XYZ file of C-alpha atoms in Angstrom:
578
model
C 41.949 24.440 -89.773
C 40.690 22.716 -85.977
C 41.899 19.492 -86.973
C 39.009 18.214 -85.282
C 36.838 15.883 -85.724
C 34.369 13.328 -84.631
C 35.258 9.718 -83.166
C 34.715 7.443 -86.486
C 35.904 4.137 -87.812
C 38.594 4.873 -91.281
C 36.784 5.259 -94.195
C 36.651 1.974 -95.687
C 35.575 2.916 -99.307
C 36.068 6.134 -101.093
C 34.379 7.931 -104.224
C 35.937 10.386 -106.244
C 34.373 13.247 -107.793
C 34.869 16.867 -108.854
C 31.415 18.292 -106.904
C 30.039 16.235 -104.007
C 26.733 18.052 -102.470
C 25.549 16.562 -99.164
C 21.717 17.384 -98.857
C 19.179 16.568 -101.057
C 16.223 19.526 -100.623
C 15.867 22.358 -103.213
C 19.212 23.734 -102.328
C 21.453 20.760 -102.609
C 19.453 18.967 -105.666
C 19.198 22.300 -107.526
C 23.089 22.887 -106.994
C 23.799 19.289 -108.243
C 21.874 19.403 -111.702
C 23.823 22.597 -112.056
C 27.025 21.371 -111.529
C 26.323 18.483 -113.653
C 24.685 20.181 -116.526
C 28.145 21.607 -116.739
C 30.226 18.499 -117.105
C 31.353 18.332 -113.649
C 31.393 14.792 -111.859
C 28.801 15.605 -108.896
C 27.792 13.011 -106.154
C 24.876 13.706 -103.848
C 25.163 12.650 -100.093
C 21.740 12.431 -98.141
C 21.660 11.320 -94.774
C 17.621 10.034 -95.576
C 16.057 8.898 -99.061
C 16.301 11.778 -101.952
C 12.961 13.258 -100.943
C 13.157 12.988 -97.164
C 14.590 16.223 -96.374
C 12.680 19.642 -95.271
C 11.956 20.798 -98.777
C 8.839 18.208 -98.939
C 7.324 19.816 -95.827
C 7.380 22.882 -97.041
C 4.211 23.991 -97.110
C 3.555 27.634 -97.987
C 5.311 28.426 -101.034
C 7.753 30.643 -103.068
C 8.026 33.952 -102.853
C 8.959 36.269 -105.928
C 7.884 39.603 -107.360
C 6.021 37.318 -109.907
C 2.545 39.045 -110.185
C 1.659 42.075 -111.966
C 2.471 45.383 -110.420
C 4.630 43.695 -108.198
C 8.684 44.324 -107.844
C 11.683 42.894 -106.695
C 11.776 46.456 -105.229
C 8.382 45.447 -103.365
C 10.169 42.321 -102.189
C 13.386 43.647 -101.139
C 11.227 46.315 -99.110
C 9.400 43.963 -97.126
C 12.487 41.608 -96.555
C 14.186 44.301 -94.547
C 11.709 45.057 -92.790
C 10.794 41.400 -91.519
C 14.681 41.231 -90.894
C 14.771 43.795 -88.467
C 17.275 45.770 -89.159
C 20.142 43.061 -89.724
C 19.506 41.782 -93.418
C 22.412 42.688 -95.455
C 20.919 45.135 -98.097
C 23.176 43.305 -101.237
C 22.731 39.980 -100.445
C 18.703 40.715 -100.276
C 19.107 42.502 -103.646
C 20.285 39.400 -105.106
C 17.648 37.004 -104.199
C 14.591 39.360 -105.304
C 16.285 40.577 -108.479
C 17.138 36.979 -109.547
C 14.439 34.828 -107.497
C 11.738 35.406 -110.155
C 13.993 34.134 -112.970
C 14.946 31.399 -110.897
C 11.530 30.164 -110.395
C 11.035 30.018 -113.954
C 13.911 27.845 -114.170
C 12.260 25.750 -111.299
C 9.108 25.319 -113.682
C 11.214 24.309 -116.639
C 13.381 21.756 -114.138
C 9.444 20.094 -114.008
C 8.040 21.733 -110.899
C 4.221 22.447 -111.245
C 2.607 25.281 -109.585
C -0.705 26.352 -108.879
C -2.241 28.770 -111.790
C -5.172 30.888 -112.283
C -8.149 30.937 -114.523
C -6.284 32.736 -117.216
C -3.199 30.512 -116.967
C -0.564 32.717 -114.619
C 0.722 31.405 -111.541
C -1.599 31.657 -108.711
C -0.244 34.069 -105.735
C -1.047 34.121 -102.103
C -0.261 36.198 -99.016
C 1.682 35.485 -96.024
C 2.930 37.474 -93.271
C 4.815 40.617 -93.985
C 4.033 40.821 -97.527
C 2.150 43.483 -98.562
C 1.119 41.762 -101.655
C 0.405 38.042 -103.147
C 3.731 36.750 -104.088
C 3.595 33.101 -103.029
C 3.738 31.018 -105.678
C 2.167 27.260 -104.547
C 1.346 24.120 -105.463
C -0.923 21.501 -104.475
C -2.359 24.287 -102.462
C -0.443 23.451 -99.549
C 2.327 20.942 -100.467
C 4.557 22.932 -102.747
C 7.520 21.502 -101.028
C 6.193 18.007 -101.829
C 6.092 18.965 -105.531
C 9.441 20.606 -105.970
C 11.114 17.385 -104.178
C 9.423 15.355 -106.595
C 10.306 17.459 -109.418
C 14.058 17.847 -108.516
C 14.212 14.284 -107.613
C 12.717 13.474 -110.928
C 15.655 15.517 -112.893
C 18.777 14.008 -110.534
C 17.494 10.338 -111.922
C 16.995 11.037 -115.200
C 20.471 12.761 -115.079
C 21.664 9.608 -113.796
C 23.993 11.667 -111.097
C 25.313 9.328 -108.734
C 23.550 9.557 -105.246
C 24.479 7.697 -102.005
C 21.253 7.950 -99.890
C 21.167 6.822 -96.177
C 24.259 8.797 -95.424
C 25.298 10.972 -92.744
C 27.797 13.183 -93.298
C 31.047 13.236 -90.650
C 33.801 15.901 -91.398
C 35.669 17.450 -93.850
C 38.531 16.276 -95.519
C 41.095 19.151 -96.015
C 44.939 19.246 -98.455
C 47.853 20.074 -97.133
C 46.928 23.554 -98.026
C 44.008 23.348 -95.407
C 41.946 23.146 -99.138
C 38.861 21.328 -99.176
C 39.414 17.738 -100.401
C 35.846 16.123 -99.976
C 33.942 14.564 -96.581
C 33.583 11.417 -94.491
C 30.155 9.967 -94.300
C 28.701 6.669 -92.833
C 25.925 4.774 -94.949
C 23.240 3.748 -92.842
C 22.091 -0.371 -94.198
C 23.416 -1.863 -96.724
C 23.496 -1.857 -100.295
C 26.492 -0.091 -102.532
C 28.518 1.319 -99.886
C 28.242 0.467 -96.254
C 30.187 1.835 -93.226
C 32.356 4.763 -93.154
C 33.428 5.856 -96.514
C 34.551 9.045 -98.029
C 33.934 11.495 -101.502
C 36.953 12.688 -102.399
C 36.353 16.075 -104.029
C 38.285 19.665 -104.254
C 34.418 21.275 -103.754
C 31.973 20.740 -100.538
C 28.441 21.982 -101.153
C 26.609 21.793 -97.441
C 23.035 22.001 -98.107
C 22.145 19.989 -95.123
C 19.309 21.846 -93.919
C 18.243 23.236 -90.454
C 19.344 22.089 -86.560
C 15.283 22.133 -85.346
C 16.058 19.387 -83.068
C 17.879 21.178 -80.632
C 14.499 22.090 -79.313
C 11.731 19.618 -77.577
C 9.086 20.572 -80.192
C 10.242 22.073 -84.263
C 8.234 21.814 -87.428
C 11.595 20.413 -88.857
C 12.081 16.102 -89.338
C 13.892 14.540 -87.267
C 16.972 14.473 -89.791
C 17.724 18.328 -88.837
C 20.552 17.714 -86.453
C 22.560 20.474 -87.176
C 25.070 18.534 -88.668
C 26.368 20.725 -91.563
C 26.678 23.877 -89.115
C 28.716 21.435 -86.728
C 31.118 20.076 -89.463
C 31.591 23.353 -90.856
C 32.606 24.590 -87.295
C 34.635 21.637 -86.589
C 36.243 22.212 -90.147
C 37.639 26.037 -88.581
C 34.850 27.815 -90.601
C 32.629 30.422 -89.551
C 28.957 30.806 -88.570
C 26.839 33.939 -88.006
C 23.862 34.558 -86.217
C 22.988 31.222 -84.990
C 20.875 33.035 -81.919
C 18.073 34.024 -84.374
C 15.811 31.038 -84.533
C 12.136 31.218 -85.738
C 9.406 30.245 -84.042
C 6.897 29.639 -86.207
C 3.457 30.872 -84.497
C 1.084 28.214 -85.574
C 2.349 24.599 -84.689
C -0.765 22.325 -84.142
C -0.620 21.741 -80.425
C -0.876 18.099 -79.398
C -0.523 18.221 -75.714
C 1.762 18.824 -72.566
C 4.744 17.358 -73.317
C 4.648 16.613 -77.083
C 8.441 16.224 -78.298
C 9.708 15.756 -82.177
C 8.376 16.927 -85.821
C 5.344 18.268 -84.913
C 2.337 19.828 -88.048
C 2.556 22.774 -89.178
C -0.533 25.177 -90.132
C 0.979 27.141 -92.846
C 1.064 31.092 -92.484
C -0.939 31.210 -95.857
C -4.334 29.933 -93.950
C -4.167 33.144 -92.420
C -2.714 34.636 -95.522
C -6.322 33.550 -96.725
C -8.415 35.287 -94.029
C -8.301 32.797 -90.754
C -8.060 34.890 -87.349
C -6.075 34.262 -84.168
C -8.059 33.876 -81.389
C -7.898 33.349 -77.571
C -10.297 30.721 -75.556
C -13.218 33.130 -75.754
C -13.076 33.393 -79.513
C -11.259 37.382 -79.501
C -8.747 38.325 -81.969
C -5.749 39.939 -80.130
C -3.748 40.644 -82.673
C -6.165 43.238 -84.033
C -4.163 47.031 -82.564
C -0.809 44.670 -81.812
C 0.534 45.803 -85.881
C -1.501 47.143 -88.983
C -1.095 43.611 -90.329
C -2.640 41.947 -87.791
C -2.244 37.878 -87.923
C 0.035 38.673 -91.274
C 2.833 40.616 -89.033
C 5.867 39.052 -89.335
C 6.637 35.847 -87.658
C 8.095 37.274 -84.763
C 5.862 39.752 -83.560
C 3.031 37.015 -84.018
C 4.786 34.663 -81.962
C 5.805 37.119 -79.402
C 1.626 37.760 -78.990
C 0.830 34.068 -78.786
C 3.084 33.972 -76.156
C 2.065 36.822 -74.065
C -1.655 35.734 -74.443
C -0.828 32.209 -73.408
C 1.259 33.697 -70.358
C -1.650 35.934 -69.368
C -4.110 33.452 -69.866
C -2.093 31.020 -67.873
C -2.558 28.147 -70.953
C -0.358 26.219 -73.224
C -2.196 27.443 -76.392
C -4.087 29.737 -78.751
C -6.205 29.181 -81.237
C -6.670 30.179 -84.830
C -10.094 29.723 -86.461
C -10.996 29.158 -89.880
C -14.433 27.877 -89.486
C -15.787 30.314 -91.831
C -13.816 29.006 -94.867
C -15.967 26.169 -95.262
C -15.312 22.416 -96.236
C -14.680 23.213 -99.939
C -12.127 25.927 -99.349
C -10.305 23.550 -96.907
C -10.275 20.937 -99.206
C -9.341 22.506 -102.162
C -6.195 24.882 -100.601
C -5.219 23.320 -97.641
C -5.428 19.328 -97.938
C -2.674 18.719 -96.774
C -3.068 20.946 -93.157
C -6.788 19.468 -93.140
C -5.498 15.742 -93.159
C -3.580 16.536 -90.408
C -5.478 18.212 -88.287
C -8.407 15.837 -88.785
C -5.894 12.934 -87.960
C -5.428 13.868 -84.788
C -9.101 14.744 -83.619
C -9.439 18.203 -85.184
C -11.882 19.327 -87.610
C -10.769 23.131 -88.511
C -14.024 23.148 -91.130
C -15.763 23.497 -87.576
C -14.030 24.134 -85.051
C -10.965 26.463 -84.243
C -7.508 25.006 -84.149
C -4.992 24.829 -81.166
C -1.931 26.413 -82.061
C 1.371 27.288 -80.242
C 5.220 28.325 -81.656
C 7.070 25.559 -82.450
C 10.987 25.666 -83.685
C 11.175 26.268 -87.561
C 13.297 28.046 -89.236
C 17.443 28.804 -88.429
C 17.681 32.346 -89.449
C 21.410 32.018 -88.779
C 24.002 29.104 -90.229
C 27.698 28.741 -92.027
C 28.354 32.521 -92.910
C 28.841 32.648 -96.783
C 29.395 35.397 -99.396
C 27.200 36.377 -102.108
C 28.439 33.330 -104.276
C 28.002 30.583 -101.408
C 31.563 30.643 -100.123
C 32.563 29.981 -96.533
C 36.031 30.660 -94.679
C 37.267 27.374 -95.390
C 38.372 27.563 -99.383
C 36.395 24.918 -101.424
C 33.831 24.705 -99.039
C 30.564 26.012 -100.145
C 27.210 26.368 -98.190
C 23.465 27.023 -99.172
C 19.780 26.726 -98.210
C 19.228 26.329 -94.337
C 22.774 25.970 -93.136
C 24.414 28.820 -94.487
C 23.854 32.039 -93.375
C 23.709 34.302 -96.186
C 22.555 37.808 -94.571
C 19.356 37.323 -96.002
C 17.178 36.596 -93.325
C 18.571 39.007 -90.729
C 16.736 38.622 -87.456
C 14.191 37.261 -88.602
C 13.207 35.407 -92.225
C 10.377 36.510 -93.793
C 7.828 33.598 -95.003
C 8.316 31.793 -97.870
C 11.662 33.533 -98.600
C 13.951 29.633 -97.253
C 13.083 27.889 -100.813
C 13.854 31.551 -103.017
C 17.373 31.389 -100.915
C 18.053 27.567 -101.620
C 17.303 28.415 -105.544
C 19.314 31.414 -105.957
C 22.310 30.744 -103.686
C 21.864 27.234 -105.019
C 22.275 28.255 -109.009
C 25.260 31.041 -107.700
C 27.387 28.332 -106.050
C 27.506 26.413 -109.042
C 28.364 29.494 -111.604
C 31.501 29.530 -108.721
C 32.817 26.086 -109.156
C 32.125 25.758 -112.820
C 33.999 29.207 -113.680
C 36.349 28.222 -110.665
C 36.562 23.966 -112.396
C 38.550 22.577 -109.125
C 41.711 20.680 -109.862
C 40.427 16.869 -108.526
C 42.562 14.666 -107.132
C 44.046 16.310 -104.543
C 45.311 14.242 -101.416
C 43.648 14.807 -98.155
C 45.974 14.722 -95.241
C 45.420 13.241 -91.953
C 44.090 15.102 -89.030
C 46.431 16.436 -85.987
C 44.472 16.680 -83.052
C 42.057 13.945 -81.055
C 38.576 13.522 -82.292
C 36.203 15.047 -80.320
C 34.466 12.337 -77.440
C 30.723 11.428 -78.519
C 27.962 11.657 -76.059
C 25.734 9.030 -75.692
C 22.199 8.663 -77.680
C 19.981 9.594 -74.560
C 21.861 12.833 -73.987
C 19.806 13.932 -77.353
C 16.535 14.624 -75.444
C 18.659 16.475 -72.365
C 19.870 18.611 -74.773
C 16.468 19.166 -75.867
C 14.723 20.111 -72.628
C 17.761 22.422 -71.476
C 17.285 24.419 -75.130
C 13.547 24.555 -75.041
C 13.867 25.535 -71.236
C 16.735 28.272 -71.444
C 16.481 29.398 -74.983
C 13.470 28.617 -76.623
C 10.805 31.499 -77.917
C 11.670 33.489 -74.235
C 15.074 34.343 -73.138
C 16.864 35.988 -70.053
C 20.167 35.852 -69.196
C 19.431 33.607 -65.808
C 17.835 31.200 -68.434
C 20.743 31.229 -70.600
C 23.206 31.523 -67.821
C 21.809 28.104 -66.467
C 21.573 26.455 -70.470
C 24.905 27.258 -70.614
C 25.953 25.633 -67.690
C 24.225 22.478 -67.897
C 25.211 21.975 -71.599
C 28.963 22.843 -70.374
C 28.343 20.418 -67.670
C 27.438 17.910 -70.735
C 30.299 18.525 -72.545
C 32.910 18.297 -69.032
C 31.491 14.970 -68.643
C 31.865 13.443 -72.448
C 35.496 14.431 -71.697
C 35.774 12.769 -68.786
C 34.430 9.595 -69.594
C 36.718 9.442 -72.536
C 40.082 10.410 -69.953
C 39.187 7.933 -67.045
C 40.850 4.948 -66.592
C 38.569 2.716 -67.831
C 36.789 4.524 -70.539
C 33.403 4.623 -71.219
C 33.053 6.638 -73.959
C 29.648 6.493 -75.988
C 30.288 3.707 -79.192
C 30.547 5.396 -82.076
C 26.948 5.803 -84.262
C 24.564 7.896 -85.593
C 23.095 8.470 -82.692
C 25.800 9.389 -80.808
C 26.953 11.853 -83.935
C 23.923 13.184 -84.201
C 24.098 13.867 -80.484
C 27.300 15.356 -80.159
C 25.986 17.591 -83.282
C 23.683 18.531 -81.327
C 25.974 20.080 -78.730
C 28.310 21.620 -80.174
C 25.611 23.992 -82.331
C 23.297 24.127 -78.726
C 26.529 26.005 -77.299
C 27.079 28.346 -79.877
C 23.589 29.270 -80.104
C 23.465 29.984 -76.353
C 26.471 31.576 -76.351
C 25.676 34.175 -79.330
C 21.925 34.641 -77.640
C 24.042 35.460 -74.024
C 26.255 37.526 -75.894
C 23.112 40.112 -77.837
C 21.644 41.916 -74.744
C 18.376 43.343 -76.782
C 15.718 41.837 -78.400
C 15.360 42.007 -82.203
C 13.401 39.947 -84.488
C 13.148 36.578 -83.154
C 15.668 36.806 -80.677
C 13.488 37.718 -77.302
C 15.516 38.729 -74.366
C 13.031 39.851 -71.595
C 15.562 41.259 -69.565
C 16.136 43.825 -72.784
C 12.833 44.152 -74.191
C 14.316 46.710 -76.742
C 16.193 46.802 -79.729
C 19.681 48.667 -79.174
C 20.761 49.773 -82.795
C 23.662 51.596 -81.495
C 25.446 48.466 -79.875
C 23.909 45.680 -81.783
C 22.904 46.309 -85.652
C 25.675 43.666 -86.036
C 26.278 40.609 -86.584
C 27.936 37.787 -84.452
C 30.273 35.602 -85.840
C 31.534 32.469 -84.111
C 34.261 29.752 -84.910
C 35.670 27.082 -83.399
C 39.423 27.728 -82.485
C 41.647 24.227 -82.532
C 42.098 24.182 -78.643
C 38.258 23.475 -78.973
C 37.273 26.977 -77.613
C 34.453 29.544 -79.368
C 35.810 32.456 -80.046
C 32.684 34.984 -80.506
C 33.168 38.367 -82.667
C 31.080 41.238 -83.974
C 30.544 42.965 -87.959
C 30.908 46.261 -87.777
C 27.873 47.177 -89.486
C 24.636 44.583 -90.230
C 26.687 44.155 -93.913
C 28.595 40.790 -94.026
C 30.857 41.984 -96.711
C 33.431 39.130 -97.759
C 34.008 36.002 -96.040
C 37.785 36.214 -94.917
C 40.249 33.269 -94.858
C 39.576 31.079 -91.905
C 41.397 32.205 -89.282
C 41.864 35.407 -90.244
C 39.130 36.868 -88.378
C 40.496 36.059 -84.931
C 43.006 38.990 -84.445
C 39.161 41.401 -84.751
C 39.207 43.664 -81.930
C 35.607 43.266 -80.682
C 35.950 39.234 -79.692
C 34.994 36.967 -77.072
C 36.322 33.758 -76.392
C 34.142 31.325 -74.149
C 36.508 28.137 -73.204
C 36.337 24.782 -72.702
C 37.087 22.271 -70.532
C 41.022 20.914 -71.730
C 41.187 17.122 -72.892
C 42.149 15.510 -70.087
């Protein structure tokens, strides 16, 4: 264990429990009913309202071998493929062989997808499937309907939920056993303050770290926080480098910062083309898919046309669906565009890659478990080996379902003795930066690592995020100190941070370009030196030490600590507490 932690008041109320889950999208909530349905005392931490996470703006679908003629085979094939080369082959065996069963289970939890005239479930395409395996609803706000659904169940099961919340750190036994997690409740009501759940098993299902970037399709909630307590908690995390861009983010201007609308991949699942100013398709010769590559080679051509054609933005045109078709399957992209002075029924739509999706997160093992015993991780923070180098569409919710329902066989077969004592911390928390450093840390990640990467641009990212994290010491040593006041602000800020470094210092560390990691100083993929993973912790001195798998298989998680005698490491320090 880092004995590290964030600067926070003492918890001034506590909850005990057997389970406590800290997320609330299809991961977390899924996990929860499980764990309850099985007698276990559960407690769900959000840091919004139940349905306020990323699950809700979800808006493509589910993807499962569900239709006929399809196979998890099918699936599997064209999961490895999107991953470029880094997917670990048994973890991806796992969520196509038991994602379509798990979907099923989704529709008896309440969830209601689109169906067919004879009554099946209504498929789509999206990129890098070679057949319709979405499953939808609401045409194009199936996220919205499996929050509500899943929300639905957690009340009527009456599990005890403590909304508002944002998780802090882990509590940890004299063992260095998980023993439950510090939170502060935003407002009042029940709980206020800094409080704690005391429980002997951690589910993280805290979703995605978007907001490192300027611009991200994810809400403003996705801080990173669950990768950053897991970190400061001595656990490791795995190919945080690999962040996708999804290639059509409605473009609202120079300069537009925060959650910004996403135009799902299934318009052109459905036949809409990518054009440039002049109205030509380029991605027609660029792969035999065309606009349904893979995320990553889309966004890779966006960008090149928009650097050729010295603009900020493509286009993608759907004119020829006509009103009904736009009303009918995609209400939900249609109400956006139209509320910001587009009409897509007649005219094309500007589109550029925004952040999405966090390919990378807590490393886990095929049953959800981490480095740090008790701790368990699923959905958009962990990093299962699923995704690879690059997730292929629809694929996030599958994940949060599977891993979701596997983390909970764990803990049930495992039952967790409760009521073990946490023990205090050794070493200083960390210093918090203040609130405005948020958007700094933005434009230095958008600027040095965003879709294009070079090691001058991540050279300099790494600097002046160093040169953030020198001065937060600083402040906190001098005489007088002016350290930021502790907040959620200032913790989401220092989140922030800490996952902005490792991510630039895993992208500085994979000289080639695979999936949606795009060096242009190493245009090509190097299978011989990198078909590997990176792995990264947090040693308690405060420095990341950065190692590499042997092979692209993640094989077990190892106790923490463990892994930092590997012979292929790399430790990048930081500045000593003054």
């Amino acid at each position: 264990m880092t004995g590290i932690r964030l600067t926070a008041p003492a918890p001034g109320w506590s909850i005990d429990a057997d389970v406590v889950v800290v997320g609330s999208g299809v991961a977390g909530l899924t996990a929860a009913l499980r764990c309850a349905a099985a007698g276990l005392a559960t407690v769900v931490v959000t840091k919004a309202r139940l349905d306020d996470g990323s699950t809700r703006w979800a808006q493509g679908g589910v993807a499962a071998a569900l239709g006929e003629g399809d196979t998890p085979e099918q699936h599997l094939d064209d999961t490895l493929v999107a991953g470029a080369g880094l997917c670990d082959a048994a973890a991806v065996r796992t969520l196509v062989t038991e994602g379509p069963d798990a979907v099923r289970r989704l529709i008896g939890t309440g969830a209601h997808f689109d169906t067919a005239d004879d009554g099946t479930i209504a498929l789509g395409r999206e990129g890098g499937h070679h057949r319709r395996r979405i499953a939808h609803a609401g045409g194009d706000a199936t996220g919205a309907e499996i929050s509500r659904a899943l929300v639905e169940a957690v009340r009527e099961a009456a599990l005890h939920t403590v909304e508002n919340a944002l998780v802090l750190d882990l509590l940890t036994d004299a063992e260095g056993r998980t023993a439950g997690v510090t939170l502060h409740v935003m407002g009042e009501g029940q709980h206020d303050g800094v409080g704690a759940v005391n429980a002997p098993a951690v589910i993280l299902a805290t979703g995605g770290m978007g907001q490192v970037f300027s611009a991200t399709t994810n809400p403003p909630v996705a801080t990173g926080d669950g990768v950053a307590l897991a970190l400061r908690a001595g656990a490791e995390v795995s190919d945080l480098e690999f962040v996708q861009f999804h290639p059509t983010v409605l473009f609202l201007g120079s300069g537009a910062e925060g959650q910004q609308p996403l135009v799902s991949e299934a318009v052109r699942g459905e036949g809409a083309h990518l054009v440039d100013a002049h109205g030509t398709r380029f991605m027609l010769g660029q792969h035999e898919m065309a606009e349904l590559a893979p995320r990553d080679i889309v966004a890779k051509a966006i960008t090149r046309q928009m650097q050729l054609h010295g603009t900020e933005h493509m286009y993608l045109d759907a004119r020829h669906f006509g009103a009904e078709m736009w009303e009918q399957h995609f209400p939900t992209i249609l109400a956006a565009c139209r509320a910001h002075g587009i009409d897509p029924v007649t005219e094309p739509v500007p589109v550029a890659p925004a952040a999405h999706h966090a390919s990378g997160g807590v490393r886990t093992d095929l049953r959800g478990r981490t480095t740090v015993p008790g701790l368990y991780a699923c959905g958009e923070v962990a990093c299962t080996g699923v995704h690879g180098a690059n997730r292929l569409a629809s694929n996030s919710l599958l994940e949060g379902l599977v891993f979701a329902e596997r983390i909970a066989a764990d803990i049930v077969a495992d039952r967790p003795r409760a009521g073990v004592e946490a023990v205090g911390t050794l070493s200083a928390p960390s210093p918090l930066l203040p609130a405005e450093a948020r958007s700094t840390i933005q434009r230095i990640m958008t600027r040095g690592a965003g879709v294009v990467r070079s090691a001058d641009s991540l050279a300099r990212a790494a600097e002046e995020l160093e040169d953030l994290h020198r001065s937060a010491f600083l402040k906190a040593g001098a005489a007088e100190p002016k350290d930021a006041e502790p907040g959620v602000e200032a913790w989401e800020a220092t989140n922030l941070l800490l996952v902005s470094r490792v991510l630039v210092a895993a992208a500085r560390q994979r000289e080639e370009t695979r999936g949606c990691h795009w060096r242009e100083d190493r245009p090509e993929r190097d299978d011989e030196n990198w078909r590997r993973h990176l792995v990264v912790r947090l040693t308690p001195d405060r420095q990341l030490t950065l190692r590499t798998t042997d092979t692209e298989a993640f094989g077990p998680v190892a106790a923490a600590g463990a892994a930092d005698t590997a012979a292929a490491s790399t430790t990048h320090p930081t500045p000593e507490e003054p």
